[in-house]
Every structure is written in structure tokens, then in C-alpha cells.
Amino acid sequence: MLDVEFSILDFIQNQFRTPFGDFVMLLISKLGNGGIIWLVLSGLLCVFPKYRKAGVTMLTALALDVLLCNVMLKPLVGRMRPFTVNTGMELLINAPKDFSFPSGHTAASFAAVAALYFSGERKLWKPALILACLIAFSRLYLYVHYPTDVLAGILLGLIVGVAANVICRLAEPHIRKIIKS
């Protein structure tokens, strides 16, 4: 399986790498650092009452994602990154220090998209999905994740996005009671 994953990574390197692509993929990947783009978006959504539900759901999804992805799964699986196996690859970014599986950038991105979609925000989820896909691809382009890391990040993100929506729906009546008191 590892041979297939390296074949995919090498195909991306050989077919898509250009100076302009390097610039764009670096920029896109940086948007996903620490989930910053999703945190900013959810914070902005929380400011406006009409979008607050989506913002709170996104924040909940991102919190669940950090716990499951970064605190639990990455240390538990302990998968080394592709550039540590293929040491001949020159990285465009500083080498990440944490483990590879699952992709945190991807998981956070898809958690945000799922939270938007399932909370009923019909306008933003589509452009968010496009950005999430670009962020996921950037992690392969930059040679810092295996394809299965990215696939696992997508799956984990979707799961926590759905879970966050369920949690927020269940908590909403209780929060309304507290606010009225």
C-alpha cells in the first residue's frame, strides 16, 4: 500500500509542481494552519445572529477535531510523514514536527464544511468545500501527508461536523433556558 501512496505523491510532484503552483499551494496550506481560516470564519459567523448557529456549530466541530485528531489519533497511530521516508524530497515548508495520520489541516477543513452544511448554512458550505479540497490537496502537493492521511482527515472531519451539529441541536433548548433565566 505504501508503494501506491508514494506513486500518487510522486505523480503529483511530477505532473503539478510549478513555481506558480508552489506559491498557490503554500498560500492555501497556510490558510489551514491551526485551522485559522475556519476559526476566523466561525468567529465572524458568531457575531451575526442570523449565522450564529452555524458559527457555534463550526467552533464545536473544530474543538472536537482537535481532540480527536491532534490529541488522540496522531500520537496513537504515530505514522511518520512521507518526507521522513523519502528523504530526497525537498520541502517547501518547515518540516512539521507532529505525526502524519490523519491530516489535521484536512480534518479541520472538512469538519468546518460539514458543520456549515448540517447547521443549515446553504450559502457558505459550497465555497468552503472548494477551499477544503484545495487545502487537502495542498498537503499532498507539499509532500507532508500520505493520501490515506488526507482520506482519513476527510472522514474524521465529516464525522465531527455531524457530531457537532447533533451536540448543538441537543444543547440549544438548554442554552435557551439559561439565557431566559
XYZ file of C-alpha atoms in Angstrom:
181
model
C 0.000 0.000 0.000
C 2.856 2.374 0.819
C 4.188 1.961 -2.732
C 0.814 3.100 -4.109
C 0.812 6.116 -1.814
C 4.309 7.148 -2.876
C 3.304 6.642 -6.514
C 0.448 9.108 -6.023
C 2.672 11.612 -4.227
C 5.366 11.321 -6.884
C 2.773 11.687 -9.662
C 1.606 14.957 -8.063
C 5.209 16.148 -7.820
C 5.970 15.264 -11.442
C 2.725 16.494 -13.017
C 1.660 19.518 -10.982
C 4.737 21.154 -9.439
C 5.470 24.584 -10.914
C 6.777 27.791 -9.343
C 3.272 29.282 -9.539
C 1.752 26.089 -8.107
C 4.286 26.197 -5.286
C 3.219 29.750 -4.450
C -0.505 28.947 -4.559
C -0.251 25.681 -2.616
C 1.893 27.305 0.082
C -0.697 30.046 0.468
C -3.623 27.617 0.554
C -1.902 25.348 3.052
C -1.099 28.313 5.311
C -4.811 29.168 5.416
C -5.307 25.797 7.094
C -2.505 26.199 9.658
C -4.077 25.736 13.068
C -7.495 25.847 11.381
C -7.099 29.634 11.319
C -9.342 30.293 8.315
C -12.106 28.189 9.872
C -11.719 29.797 13.292
C -11.917 33.269 11.769
C -14.962 32.314 9.703
C -16.754 30.738 12.666
C -15.955 33.784 14.816
C -17.390 36.088 12.159
C -20.496 33.942 11.882
C -20.984 34.071 15.658
C -21.110 37.877 15.532
C -24.269 37.905 13.415
C -27.431 36.445 14.979
C -28.626 35.053 11.645
C -25.439 32.962 11.294
C -24.667 32.305 14.968
C -25.925 28.713 14.899
C -23.524 27.865 12.071
C -20.647 29.634 13.841
C -21.204 27.823 17.128
C -21.547 24.508 15.315
C -18.276 25.154 13.479
C -16.479 26.031 16.718
C -17.820 22.856 18.316
C -16.691 20.787 15.320
C -13.225 22.336 15.397
C -12.892 21.637 19.128
C -13.920 18.004 18.618
C -11.498 17.757 15.714
C -8.534 18.998 17.752
C -9.279 16.485 20.500
C -9.768 13.507 18.219
C -7.177 14.283 15.549
C -4.304 16.030 17.282
C -4.629 14.874 20.882
C -5.761 11.273 20.353
C -5.228 9.829 16.868
C -1.908 11.337 15.745
C 0.006 10.171 18.855
C -1.855 6.847 18.954
C -1.089 5.938 15.319
C 2.346 7.606 15.258
C 2.743 7.494 11.489
C 5.891 9.118 10.155
C 5.463 11.695 7.398
C 6.330 10.848 3.792
C 9.320 13.189 3.637
C 10.926 11.265 6.532
C 10.754 8.075 4.468
C 11.667 9.643 1.117
C 14.456 11.838 2.407
C 15.373 13.008 -1.089
C 12.289 15.232 -1.253
C 12.999 18.917 -0.708
C 10.194 20.500 1.299
C 8.730 23.918 0.528
C 7.719 24.419 4.172
C 9.332 23.793 7.519
C 9.064 20.125 8.358
C 6.036 19.533 10.599
C 7.060 18.033 13.933
C 3.922 16.019 14.682
C 2.791 12.729 13.177
C 1.141 12.323 9.806
C -2.103 10.373 10.368
C -4.683 11.807 9.980
C -4.176 15.126 8.208
C -5.130 17.829 10.707
C -5.475 20.513 8.045
C -7.879 18.291 6.124
C -9.844 17.159 9.171
C -10.379 20.734 10.387
C -11.398 21.853 6.912
C -13.967 19.118 6.413
C -15.237 19.496 9.979
C -15.967 23.140 9.167
C -17.674 22.262 5.878
C -19.828 19.572 7.480
C -20.740 21.899 10.343
C -21.814 24.575 7.872
C -23.824 22.162 5.789
C -25.597 20.331 8.604
C -26.338 23.505 10.544
C -28.336 24.709 7.546
C -25.917 27.309 6.181
C -26.644 26.810 2.491
C -24.627 29.704 1.054
C -21.183 29.197 2.554
C -20.734 25.445 2.549
C -20.019 25.181 -1.191
C -17.142 27.690 -1.321
C -15.917 26.225 1.979
C -15.900 22.775 0.362
C -13.813 24.061 -2.541
C -11.294 25.579 -0.118
C -11.288 22.395 1.994
C -10.480 20.304 -1.099
C -7.688 22.689 -2.054
C -6.239 22.555 1.464
C -6.376 18.748 1.404
C -4.631 18.638 -1.979
C -2.015 21.132 -0.802
C -0.927 18.700 1.905
C -0.179 16.086 -0.768
C 1.431 18.665 -3.042
C 3.713 19.763 -0.198
C 4.642 16.115 0.485
C 3.724 16.276 4.161
C 0.881 13.717 4.105
C 0.113 10.403 2.500
C -3.144 10.087 0.520
C -4.632 7.883 3.259
C -3.837 10.608 5.816
C -5.915 13.010 3.749
C -8.746 10.491 3.238
C -8.821 9.813 6.979
C -8.857 13.580 7.612
C -11.867 13.962 5.307
C -13.726 11.146 7.056
C -12.858 12.372 10.548
C -13.850 15.936 9.632
C -17.218 14.825 8.284
C -17.881 12.715 11.384
C -17.049 15.513 13.833
C -19.033 18.019 11.743
C -22.109 15.819 12.030
C -21.442 15.161 15.733
C -21.076 18.888 16.408
C -24.415 19.528 14.738
C -26.097 16.867 16.905
C -24.476 18.255 20.067
C -25.534 21.815 19.245
C -29.105 20.769 18.443
C -29.368 18.862 21.718
C -27.840 21.727 23.702
C -29.922 24.503 22.108
C -33.054 24.129 24.304
C -30.917 24.067 27.459
C -28.988 27.146 26.396
C -32.252 28.991 25.680
C -33.458 28.178 29.231
C -30.238 29.545 30.721
C -30.463 32.724 28.654
C -34.081 33.328 29.731
C -33.234 32.880 33.427
